[in-house]
mmCIF file of C-alpha atoms and ligand atoms in Angstrom:
data_model
loop_
_atom_site.group_PDB
_atom_site.id
_atom_site.type_symbol
_atom_site.label_atom_id
_atom_site.label_comp_id
_atom_site.label_asym_id
_atom_site.label_seq_id
_atom_site.Cartn_x
_atom_site.Cartn_y
_atom_site.Cartn_z
ATOM 1 C CA MET A 1 111.420 109.138 126.191
ATOM 2 C CA ASN A 2 114.290 109.355 123.591
ATOM 3 C CA ILE A 3 113.351 111.006 120.363
ATOM 4 C CA ASN A 4 115.219 111.017 117.105
ATOM 5 C CA CYS A 5 114.907 112.150 113.518
ATOM 6 C CA LEU A 6 118.332 111.853 112.055
ATOM 7 C CA PHE A 7 117.324 109.649 109.107
ATOM 8 C CA ASP A 8 115.747 110.051 105.592
ATOM 9 C CA SER A 9 112.827 112.426 105.606
ATOM 10 C CA GLY A 10 113.272 113.026 109.400
ATOM 11 C CA ASN A 11 111.867 116.499 110.817
ATOM 12 C CA ILE A 12 111.242 117.302 114.580
ATOM 13 C CA GLU A 13 112.722 119.330 117.166
ATOM 14 C CA VAL A 14 112.562 118.270 120.724
ATOM 15 C CA ILE A 15 111.724 121.093 123.106
ATOM 16 C CA ASP A 16 111.277 119.015 126.328
ATOM 17 C CA ALA A 17 110.704 115.126 126.361
ATOM 18 C CA SER A 18 111.338 114.866 130.166
ATOM 19 C CA ASP A 19 107.633 114.662 131.155
ATOM 20 C CA SER A 20 105.766 111.623 129.556
ATOM 21 C CA LYS A 21 102.555 113.555 130.170
ATOM 22 C CA ALA A 22 103.637 116.429 127.927
ATOM 23 C CA ILE A 23 106.371 115.643 125.556
ATOM 24 C CA LYS A 24 106.755 119.086 123.757
ATOM 25 C CA LEU A 25 107.940 119.104 120.047
ATOM 26 C CA ALA A 26 108.113 121.480 117.280
ATOM 27 C CA ILE A 27 108.342 121.158 113.437
ATOM 28 C CA ARG A 28 111.341 122.561 111.713
ATOM 29 C CA ASN A 29 110.834 124.735 108.920
ATOM 30 C CA ASP A 30 111.587 123.498 105.241
ATOM 31 C CA SER A 31 115.172 124.220 103.927
ATOM 32 C CA ASN A 32 115.806 127.936 103.422
ATOM 33 C CA SER A 33 112.112 128.469 103.371
ATOM 34 C CA GLU A 34 108.954 129.555 105.567
ATOM 35 C CA PHE A 35 107.116 126.446 104.632
ATOM 36 C CA LYS A 36 106.676 123.923 107.379
ATOM 37 C CA GLN A 37 104.006 121.087 108.241
ATOM 38 C CA TRP A 38 105.918 117.753 107.514
ATOM 39 C CA PHE A 39 107.039 115.815 110.504
ATOM 40 C CA HIS A 40 108.658 112.348 110.827
ATOM 41 C CA PHE A 41 110.420 110.996 114.036
ATOM 42 C CA ARG A 42 111.410 107.955 115.898
ATOM 43 C CA ALA A 43 110.385 107.790 119.764
ATOM 44 C CA HIS A 44 111.760 105.107 122.265
ATOM 45 C CA GLY A 45 109.971 104.514 125.480
ATOM 46 C CA GLU A 46 108.701 102.017 128.018
ATOM 47 C CA ILE A 47 106.190 99.406 126.705
ATOM 48 C CA GLY A 48 102.896 99.651 128.268
ATOM 49 C CA LYS A 49 103.352 103.257 129.150
ATOM 50 C CA THR A 50 101.235 106.000 127.719
ATOM 51 C CA TYR A 51 102.895 109.085 126.362
ATOM 52 C CA ASN A 52 101.368 112.466 125.474
ATOM 53 C CA PHE A 53 102.789 114.342 122.492
ATOM 54 C CA GLU A 54 102.319 118.051 121.738
ATOM 55 C CA ILE A 55 103.533 119.815 118.516
ATOM 56 C CA THR A 56 103.815 123.242 120.088
ATOM 57 C CA ASN A 57 104.065 125.317 116.650
ATOM 58 C CA ALA A 58 101.237 123.531 114.693
ATOM 59 C CA LYS A 59 99.246 126.764 114.865
ATOM 60 C CA GLU A 60 102.380 128.434 113.009
ATOM 61 C CA CYS A 61 102.356 125.757 110.178
ATOM 62 C CA SER A 62 101.736 126.486 106.401
ATOM 63 C CA TYR A 63 98.187 124.842 106.222
ATOM 64 C CA VAL A 64 96.591 125.226 109.706
ATOM 65 C CA ASP A 65 93.288 123.861 108.307
ATOM 66 C CA GLY A 66 95.341 120.885 107.505
ATOM 67 C CA TRP A 67 95.142 119.906 111.240
ATOM 68 C CA LYS A 68 91.246 120.143 111.521
ATOM 69 C CA ASP A 69 90.018 116.481 111.730
ATOM 70 C CA TYR A 70 93.642 115.534 111.114
ATOM 71 C CA GLN A 71 95.139 112.148 112.716
ATOM 72 C CA VAL A 72 98.597 111.656 113.106
ATOM 73 C CA VAL A 73 100.059 108.278 111.310
ATOM 74 C CA ALA A 74 102.240 105.783 113.432
ATOM 75 C CA SER A 75 104.047 102.620 112.720
ATOM 76 C CA TYR A 76 106.051 100.043 114.741
ATOM 77 C CA ASP A 77 107.701 98.385 111.743
ATOM 78 C CA GLY A 78 107.833 101.360 109.071
ATOM 79 C CA ASP A 79 105.618 99.179 106.943
ATOM 80 C CA TYR A 80 102.108 99.266 108.408
ATOM 81 C CA TRP A 81 100.999 102.619 109.257
ATOM 82 C CA PHE A 82 97.956 103.403 111.304
ATOM 83 C CA ARG A 83 96.305 106.534 112.847
ATOM 84 C CA VAL A 84 96.299 107.706 116.389
ATOM 85 C CA HIS A 85 93.778 109.917 117.996
ATOM 86 C CA THR A 86 94.802 113.367 117.635
ATOM 87 C CA GLN A 87 93.318 116.785 118.967
ATOM 88 C CA PHE A 88 93.790 120.224 117.704
ATOM 89 C CA SER A 89 92.025 123.435 118.395
ATOM 90 C CA ASP A 90 92.839 127.067 117.500
ATOM 91 C CA GLY A 91 95.855 128.288 119.273
ATOM 92 C CA LYS A 92 96.589 124.997 120.955
ATOM 93 C CA PRO A 93 99.313 122.539 120.235
ATOM 94 C CA LEU A 94 98.459 119.479 117.970
ATOM 95 C CA ALA A 95 98.136 116.840 120.718
ATOM 96 C CA PHE A 96 98.361 112.950 120.412
ATOM 97 C CA SER A 97 98.832 110.060 122.840
ATOM 98 C CA HIS A 98 99.765 106.513 122.424
ATOM 99 C CA GLN A 99 100.491 103.607 124.784
ATOM 100 C CA LEU A 100 103.474 101.867 123.569
ATOM 101 C CA GLU A 101 102.902 98.263 122.590
ATOM 102 C CA GLN A 102 106.579 97.884 121.670
ATOM 103 C CA SER A 103 109.657 100.043 122.652
ATOM 104 C CA THR A 104 110.115 101.924 119.522
ATOM 105 C CA ILE A 105 107.623 103.841 117.343
ATOM 106 C CA PHE A 106 107.545 106.148 114.394
ATOM 107 C CA PHE A 107 105.244 109.027 114.033
ATOM 108 C CA ALA A 108 104.708 111.131 110.873
ATOM 109 C CA TYR A 109 102.457 113.753 108.913
ATOM 110 C CA PHE A 110 101.840 110.993 106.397
ATOM 111 C CA GLU A 111 102.979 107.632 105.383
ATOM 112 C CA PRO A 112 106.553 108.176 104.360
ATOM 113 C CA TYR A 113 107.963 107.089 101.088
ATOM 114 C CA SER A 114 111.892 106.395 101.432
ATOM 115 C CA TYR A 115 114.632 107.066 99.174
ATOM 116 C CA GLN A 116 115.670 103.492 99.322
ATOM 117 C CA ARG A 117 112.162 102.563 98.088
ATOM 118 C CA HIS A 118 112.551 105.284 95.359
ATOM 119 C CA LEU A 119 115.771 103.570 94.277
ATOM 120 C CA SER A 120 114.294 100.041 94.343
ATOM 121 C CA LEU A 121 111.380 101.308 92.183
ATOM 122 C CA ILE A 122 113.954 102.615 89.712
ATOM 123 C CA HIS A 123 116.015 99.286 89.629
ATOM 124 C CA GLN A 124 112.819 97.307 89.359
ATOM 125 C CA ALA A 125 111.940 99.198 86.228
ATOM 126 C CA GLN A 126 115.215 98.934 84.482
ATOM 127 C CA HIS A 127 115.078 95.220 84.885
ATOM 128 C CA SER A 128 111.962 95.313 82.702
ATOM 129 C CA GLU A 129 112.342 95.190 78.926
ATOM 130 C CA LEU A 130 109.463 97.645 78.775
ATOM 131 C CA SER A 131 111.433 100.381 80.690
ATOM 132 C CA GLN A 132 114.561 102.674 80.445
ATOM 133 C CA HIS A 133 116.139 104.614 83.170
ATOM 134 C CA ILE A 134 117.419 108.072 82.361
ATOM 135 C CA VAL A 135 119.397 110.455 84.588
ATOM 136 C CA LEU A 136 118.182 113.992 83.527
ATOM 137 C CA GLY A 137 120.668 115.748 85.760
ATOM 138 C CA GLN A 138 121.300 116.561 89.250
ATOM 139 C CA THR A 139 119.370 118.197 92.057
ATOM 140 C CA VAL A 140 120.759 121.117 94.277
ATOM 141 C CA ASP A 141 122.312 118.617 96.705
ATOM 142 C CA GLY A 142 123.598 116.461 93.701
ATOM 143 C CA HIS A 143 121.014 113.555 93.725
ATOM 144 C CA ASP A 144 120.260 112.094 90.336
ATOM 145 C CA ILE A 145 116.949 113.226 88.779
ATOM 146 C CA ASP A 146 115.452 110.044 87.655
ATOM 147 C CA LEU A 147 113.206 109.551 84.511
ATOM 148 C CA LEU A 148 111.541 106.309 83.594
ATOM 149 C CA ILE A 149 110.610 105.767 79.981
ATOM 150 C CA ILE A 150 108.028 103.105 79.711
ATOM 151 C CA GLY A 151 107.071 101.642 76.257
ATOM 152 C CA ASP A 152 108.414 102.132 72.857
ATOM 153 C CA GLU A 153 109.581 105.674 72.002
ATOM 154 C CA SER A 154 108.203 105.425 68.496
ATOM 155 C CA ARG A 155 104.689 105.171 69.855
ATOM 156 C CA GLU A 156 102.820 108.292 68.744
ATOM 157 C CA ARG A 157 101.447 109.576 72.077
ATOM 158 C CA LYS A 158 103.971 110.989 74.742
ATOM 159 C CA ILE A 159 102.302 110.881 78.211
ATOM 160 C CA TRP A 160 104.263 112.444 81.085
ATOM 161 C CA VAL A 161 103.719 111.998 84.757
ATOM 162 C CA THR A 162 105.514 113.833 87.452
ATOM 163 C CA ALA A 163 105.272 113.133 91.259
ATOM 164 C CA ARG A 164 106.318 114.915 94.612
ATOM 165 C CA GLN A 165 107.233 118.322 93.408
ATOM 166 C CA HIS A 166 106.160 118.822 97.081
ATOM 167 C CA PRO A 167 108.415 116.439 99.041
ATOM 168 C CA GLY A 168 105.910 115.985 101.971
ATOM 169 C CA GLU A 169 103.279 114.805 99.707
ATOM 170 C CA THR A 170 104.658 111.377 99.864
ATOM 171 C CA MET A 171 101.095 109.891 98.679
ATOM 172 C CA ALA A 172 102.272 111.279 95.247
ATOM 173 C CA GLU A 173 105.150 108.715 94.879
ATOM 174 C CA TRP A 174 103.066 106.007 96.231
ATOM 175 C CA CYS A 175 100.511 106.774 93.619
ATOM 176 C CA ALA A 176 103.391 106.978 90.875
ATOM 177 C CA GLU A 177 104.673 103.403 92.125
ATOM 178 C CA GLY A 178 101.261 102.050 91.367
ATOM 179 C CA LEU A 179 101.089 103.573 87.893
ATOM 180 C CA VAL A 180 104.500 102.330 87.080
ATOM 181 C CA GLU A 181 103.930 98.800 88.239
ATOM 182 C CA ARG A 182 100.749 98.523 86.439
ATOM 183 C CA LEU A 183 102.642 99.562 83.196
ATOM 184 C CA LEU A 184 105.303 97.210 83.676
ATOM 185 C CA ASN A 185 102.963 94.205 84.331
ATOM 186 C CA GLU A 186 102.880 92.358 81.023
ATOM 187 C CA ASP A 187 99.877 90.471 82.092
ATOM 188 C CA ASP A 188 97.713 93.513 82.461
ATOM 189 C CA ALA A 189 95.678 93.977 79.116
ATOM 190 C CA LEU A 190 94.744 97.524 79.638
ATOM 191 C CA SER A 191 98.091 98.800 80.273
ATOM 192 C CA GLN A 192 99.834 96.750 77.522
ATOM 193 C CA SER A 193 97.112 97.924 75.083
ATOM 194 C CA LEU A 194 97.593 101.336 76.251
ATOM 195 C CA LEU A 195 101.346 101.071 75.538
ATOM 196 C CA GLN A 196 100.522 100.178 71.738
ATOM 197 C CA ASP A 197 99.547 103.764 71.428
ATOM 198 C CA ALA A 198 101.720 105.718 73.933
ATOM 199 C CA VAL A 199 104.953 105.800 75.570
ATOM 200 C CA PHE A 200 105.323 107.152 79.256
ATOM 201 C CA TYR A 201 107.827 109.421 80.786
ATOM 202 C CA VAL A 202 107.459 109.200 84.570
ATOM 203 C CA VAL A 203 109.476 111.123 87.160
ATOM 204 C CA PRO A 204 108.461 109.199 90.449
ATOM 205 C CA ASN A 205 110.090 111.983 92.574
ATOM 206 C CA MET A 206 110.767 115.406 91.382
ATOM 207 C CA ASN A 207 112.066 116.608 94.627
ATOM 208 C CA ILE A 208 114.595 114.107 96.058
ATOM 209 C CA ASP A 209 116.594 116.733 98.216
ATOM 210 C CA GLY A 210 113.491 117.847 99.889
ATOM 211 C CA SER A 211 112.174 114.385 100.543
ATOM 212 C CA ILE A 212 115.379 113.367 102.099
ATOM 213 C CA ARG A 213 115.645 116.760 104.168
ATOM 214 C CA GLY A 214 112.177 116.264 105.666
ATOM 215 C CA ASN A 215 110.719 119.296 103.798
ATOM 216 C CA LEU A 216 106.973 119.789 103.031
ATOM 217 C CA ARG A 217 107.166 121.985 99.915
ATOM 218 C CA SER A 218 110.696 123.101 99.178
ATOM 219 C CA ASN A 219 113.711 121.804 97.581
ATOM 220 C CA ALA A 220 117.165 122.200 99.167
ATOM 221 C CA ALA A 221 117.402 125.962 97.894
ATOM 222 C CA GLY A 222 113.989 126.677 99.292
ATOM 223 C CA ALA A 223 112.173 126.771 95.928
ATOM 224 C CA ASN A 224 108.536 125.703 95.668
ATOM 225 C CA LEU A 225 109.005 123.680 92.431
ATOM 226 C CA ASN A 226 105.372 124.127 91.599
ATOM 227 C CA ARG A 227 105.854 127.782 90.992
ATOM 228 C CA GLU A 228 109.063 127.463 88.994
ATOM 229 C CA TRP A 229 107.672 126.207 85.696
ATOM 230 C CA GLN A 230 107.719 129.623 83.745
ATOM 231 C CA ASN A 231 111.538 130.334 84.367
ATOM 232 C CA PRO A 232 113.325 127.514 86.244
ATOM 233 C CA THR A 233 117.017 127.907 86.864
ATOM 234 C CA VAL A 234 119.606 125.237 87.054
ATOM 235 C CA GLU A 235 120.799 126.923 90.394
ATOM 236 C CA ASN A 236 117.688 127.048 92.300
ATOM 237 C CA SER A 237 115.230 124.584 90.456
ATOM 238 C CA PRO A 238 117.361 122.198 88.391
ATOM 239 C CA GLU A 239 114.486 119.675 89.012
ATOM 240 C CA VAL A 240 111.991 121.520 87.025
ATOM 241 C CA TYR A 241 114.900 122.800 84.591
ATOM 242 C CA HIS A 242 115.976 119.493 83.496
ATOM 243 C CA VAL A 243 112.365 117.974 83.129
ATOM 244 C CA ARG A 244 111.174 120.920 81.328
ATOM 245 C CA ASN A 245 113.913 120.699 78.898
ATOM 246 C CA LYS A 246 113.270 117.008 78.296
ATOM 247 C CA MET A 247 109.682 117.582 77.763
ATOM 248 C CA LYS A 248 110.460 120.299 75.127
ATOM 249 C CA GLU A 249 112.876 117.718 73.325
ATOM 250 C CA ILE A 250 110.103 114.825 73.442
ATOM 251 C CA GLY A 251 106.684 116.603 73.224
ATOM 252 C CA VAL A 252 103.725 116.067 75.689
ATOM 253 C CA ASP A 253 100.338 114.773 74.652
ATOM 254 C CA ALA A 254 99.127 114.356 78.245
ATOM 255 C CA PHE A 255 100.348 115.237 81.705
ATOM 256 C CA LEU A 256 99.358 114.306 85.403
ATOM 257 C CA ASP A 257 101.251 116.022 88.163
ATOM 258 C CA LEU A 258 100.758 114.165 91.431
ATOM 259 C CA HIS A 259 100.187 116.028 94.698
ATOM 260 C CA GLY A 260 98.635 115.887 98.095
ATOM 261 C CA ASP A 261 96.349 118.282 99.774
ATOM 262 C CA GLU A 262 96.671 119.207 103.563
ATOM 263 C CA GLY A 263 92.998 120.559 103.984
ATOM 264 C CA LEU A 264 90.593 118.816 101.678
ATOM 265 C CA PRO A 265 89.552 115.198 102.577
ATOM 266 C CA TYR A 266 88.968 114.161 99.073
ATOM 267 C CA VAL A 267 90.630 113.052 95.867
ATOM 268 C CA PHE A 268 90.209 115.535 93.145
ATOM 269 C CA VAL A 269 91.987 116.951 90.041
ATOM 270 C CA ALA A 270 92.586 120.690 88.964
ATOM 271 C CA GLY A 271 92.660 121.249 85.332
ATOM 272 C CA CYS A 272 94.061 124.219 83.224
ATOM 273 C CA GLU A 273 90.717 126.181 82.519
ATOM 274 C CA GLY A 274 92.493 129.393 83.211
ATOM 275 C CA ILE A 275 95.195 129.066 80.458
ATOM 276 C CA PRO A 276 95.098 131.377 77.318
ATOM 277 C CA SER A 277 94.714 128.426 75.108
ATOM 278 C CA TYR A 278 92.023 126.488 76.789
ATOM 279 C CA ASP A 279 89.293 125.342 74.553
ATOM 280 C CA GLU A 280 86.246 122.937 74.053
ATOM 281 C CA ARG A 281 88.742 120.141 73.146
ATOM 282 C CA LEU A 282 90.721 120.502 76.442
ATOM 283 C CA LYS A 283 87.535 120.938 78.350
ATOM 284 C CA TYR A 284 86.048 117.632 76.824
ATOM 285 C CA LEU A 285 89.340 115.795 77.557
ATOM 286 C CA GLU A 286 89.333 116.967 81.185
ATOM 287 C CA GLU A 287 85.603 116.119 81.597
ATOM 288 C CA GLU A 288 85.885 112.731 80.087
ATOM 289 C CA PHE A 289 89.050 111.977 82.152
ATOM 290 C CA SER A 290 87.187 112.752 85.410
ATOM 291 C CA LEU A 291 84.045 110.619 84.348
ATOM 292 C CA ILE A 292 86.001 107.741 83.473
ATOM 293 C CA LEU A 293 88.347 107.803 86.483
ATOM 294 C CA LYS A 294 85.132 108.224 88.804
ATOM 295 C CA SER A 295 83.572 105.021 87.116
ATOM 296 C CA VAL A 296 86.498 102.865 87.870
ATOM 297 C CA ASN A 297 87.743 104.201 91.294
ATOM 298 C CA PRO A 298 84.824 105.647 93.534
ATOM 299 C CA ASP A 299 87.762 107.105 95.673
ATOM 300 C CA PHE A 300 87.821 109.827 92.987
ATOM 301 C CA GLN A 301 85.223 112.634 93.131
ATOM 302 C CA THR A 302 84.445 116.006 91.386
ATOM 303 C CA GLU A 303 82.127 117.719 93.903
ATOM 304 C CA PHE A 304 84.979 119.072 96.057
ATOM 305 C CA GLY A 305 88.316 120.709 94.695
ATOM 306 C CA TYR A 306 90.038 123.859 94.080
ATOM 307 C CA ASP A 307 88.226 127.019 92.849
ATOM 308 C CA LYS A 308 88.372 127.205 89.017
ATOM 309 C CA ASP A 309 90.854 129.627 87.595
ATOM 310 C CA GLU A 310 89.166 132.513 85.639
ATOM 311 C CA PRO A 311 89.614 132.515 81.911
ATOM 312 C CA GLY A 312 93.106 133.613 81.126
ATOM 313 C CA ARG A 313 94.032 133.960 84.692
ATOM 314 C CA ALA A 314 95.873 130.638 85.434
ATOM 315 C CA ASN A 315 99.292 130.906 87.114
ATOM 316 C CA LEU A 316 101.604 129.809 84.422
ATOM 317 C CA THR A 317 104.320 129.007 86.930
ATOM 318 C CA VAL A 318 102.263 126.043 88.114
ATOM 319 C CA ALA A 319 103.379 122.836 86.424
ATOM 320 C CA ASN A 320 99.898 121.683 84.880
ATOM 321 C CA ALA A 321 99.141 125.320 83.636
ATOM 322 C CA TRP A 322 102.558 125.797 81.984
ATOM 323 C CA VAL A 323 102.515 122.332 80.363
ATOM 324 C CA GLY A 324 98.868 122.684 79.205
ATOM 325 C CA GLU A 325 99.833 126.025 77.680
ATOM 326 C CA GLU A 326 103.068 124.985 76.058
ATOM 327 C CA PHE A 327 101.692 121.854 74.646
ATOM 328 C CA LYS A 328 98.118 122.380 74.206
ATOM 329 C CA CYS A 329 97.184 119.197 75.814
ATOM 330 C CA LEU A 330 95.216 117.388 78.621
ATOM 331 C CA SER A 331 97.068 118.623 81.846
ATOM 332 C CA LEU A 332 95.959 117.882 85.267
ATOM 333 C CA THR A 333 97.126 118.277 88.934
ATOM 334 C CA LEU A 334 95.909 115.203 90.916
ATOM 335 C CA GLU A 335 95.351 115.748 94.622
ATOM 336 C CA MET A 336 95.122 113.192 97.276
ATOM 337 C CA PRO A 337 94.242 113.702 100.945
ATOM 338 C CA PHE A 338 96.426 113.969 104.016
ATOM 339 C CA LYS A 339 93.622 113.172 106.100
ATOM 340 C CA ASP A 340 91.148 110.513 104.601
ATOM 341 C CA ASN A 341 88.529 110.320 101.928
ATOM 342 C CA ALA A 342 85.588 111.680 103.657
ATOM 343 C CA ASN A 343 83.212 109.705 101.323
ATOM 344 C CA LEU A 344 84.879 106.458 102.015
ATOM 345 C CA PRO A 345 86.712 106.922 105.391
ATOM 346 C CA ASN A 346 89.083 104.116 106.565
ATOM 347 C CA ARG A 347 89.280 104.568 110.496
ATOM 348 C CA GLU A 348 92.182 102.532 110.802
ATOM 349 C CA THR A 349 94.499 104.025 108.423
ATOM 350 C CA GLY A 350 92.936 107.135 107.052
ATOM 351 C CA TRP A 351 94.293 107.947 103.498
ATOM 352 C CA SER A 352 97.329 105.650 102.787
ATOM 353 C CA GLY A 353 100.252 104.549 100.758
ATOM 354 C CA ASP A 354 98.188 101.591 99.524
ATOM 355 C CA ARG A 355 95.192 103.667 98.610
ATOM 356 C CA SER A 356 97.352 105.970 96.745
ATOM 357 C CA TYR A 357 99.050 103.043 94.908
ATOM 358 C CA LEU A 358 95.722 101.599 93.815
ATOM 359 C CA LEU A 359 94.642 105.169 92.704
ATOM 360 C CA GLY A 360 97.837 105.227 90.379
ATOM 361 C CA GLN A 361 96.775 101.851 88.860
ATOM 362 C CA THR A 362 93.378 103.167 87.937
ATOM 363 C CA LEU A 363 94.750 106.667 86.448
ATOM 364 C CA LEU A 364 95.617 104.291 83.397
ATOM 365 C CA ASN A 365 91.881 103.632 82.572
ATOM 366 C CA PRO A 366 91.023 107.158 81.511
ATOM 367 C CA LEU A 367 94.177 107.303 79.619
ATOM 368 C CA TYR A 368 93.459 104.165 77.961
ATOM 369 C CA GLN A 369 90.059 105.364 76.989
ATOM 370 C CA LEU A 370 91.299 108.819 75.822
ATOM 371 C CA VAL A 371 94.666 107.988 74.243
ATOM 372 C CA LYS A 372 93.273 108.085 70.584
ATOM 373 C CA LYS A 373 91.506 111.431 71.251
ATOM 374 C CA LEU A 374 94.302 113.243 72.834
ATOM 375 C CA ARG A 375 95.082 114.980 69.629
HETATM 376 C C1 GEM B 401 98.998 123.175 94.173
HETATM 377 S S1 GEM B 401 98.365 123.441 92.556
HETATM 378 C C2 GEM B 401 98.094 124.905 92.454
HETATM 379 C C3 GEM B 401 96.753 125.444 92.522
HETATM 380 N N1 GEM B 401 96.140 125.014 91.126
HETATM 381 C C4 GEM B 401 94.876 125.279 91.029
HETATM 382 N N2 GEM B 401 94.486 124.977 89.692
HETATM 383 N N3 GEM B 401 94.132 126.027 91.683
HETATM 384 C C5 GEM B 401 99.939 124.103 94.555
HETATM 385 O O1 GEM B 401 100.973 123.775 94.082
HETATM 386 O O2 GEM B 401 99.849 125.053 95.415
HETATM 387 C C6 GEM B 401 99.282 121.683 94.230
HETATM 388 C C7 GEM B 401 99.625 121.207 95.611
HETATM 389 O O3 GEM B 401 100.280 121.932 96.415
HETATM 390 O O4 GEM B 401 99.301 120.095 96.025
HETATM 391 ZN ZN1 ZN B 402 101.660 119.649 96.142
#
């Protein structure tokens, strides 16, 4: 079997691919970092033959609980991704098998979102009269940091959405695509009504370098961008540095930071209950946001999620905490599963790009209901 990962978001190391019954692989660390969990590679073999794969360093990955009940995603065309039966037990490799229906197949940790698709989303948006494309600066590797401004900048409420600070959380950019495309749909009454009161500032991919490099959590300098919001630097975290500066220039009345979670098989949000300025108004907005989103999208739930921060104990290096404190606004981290939504499982695909896209569209519903109450 021939295995290759020399492409956008590729990550695998081949230890031994000589025995189809035990193809031994390892996941490479993120750039200049100890994080690892994202993998994406292309395998070429004999049609009809079954191949057994072992990711030998799964037990040394960043979120080992992420392998519990996890199923690898696979695709023959890079468009339709399905789950393959996967086994993991403590101390053992992550093991999965597949009988080839075609000679070449892709395997990944989650449905990839390519840089080419990112560029296409930006080009699609700039063709709309509703949207402007701004380059905020460059990443460590020199890629453009793309901001989409959707709506009329004279509108009163400024709503910011960032996605994929953690590059391996590709569901975040699928979700951002759904939100952007609904905003650009001039036949959509809800989004067009919302744009009468608000203008959106959307960064669909906060970590272009890490995405292309096949990182899980880091940028090219090894920084975890979601721990850089208190003191970003143009050298190590230019992505946060430039976005934060633009936020200070424009202001923020609501903020959503889109992520994926390795362990919890649920869609949930984390608020900013631990920031010093948290008050009844922010509590009300967070609770209303969740109630409305639950009512329009049963994929979202509030029973499972992160432990709440104690009062005054929020980590202000985290995006939603820093933004909430700086702008005293509704500020949420949205999490989607790498596994599946345990409440509404899809055996064929698990959680997917499509379900992330649909969730992104429905994020506009609570924002529409709350836009006049944000201040
Ligand atoms: C998380 S968000 C940080 C934890 N937040 C709260 N409120 N407990 C991170 O950056 O570790 C988001 C993610 O990685 O998906
Ligand atoms: Zn994340």
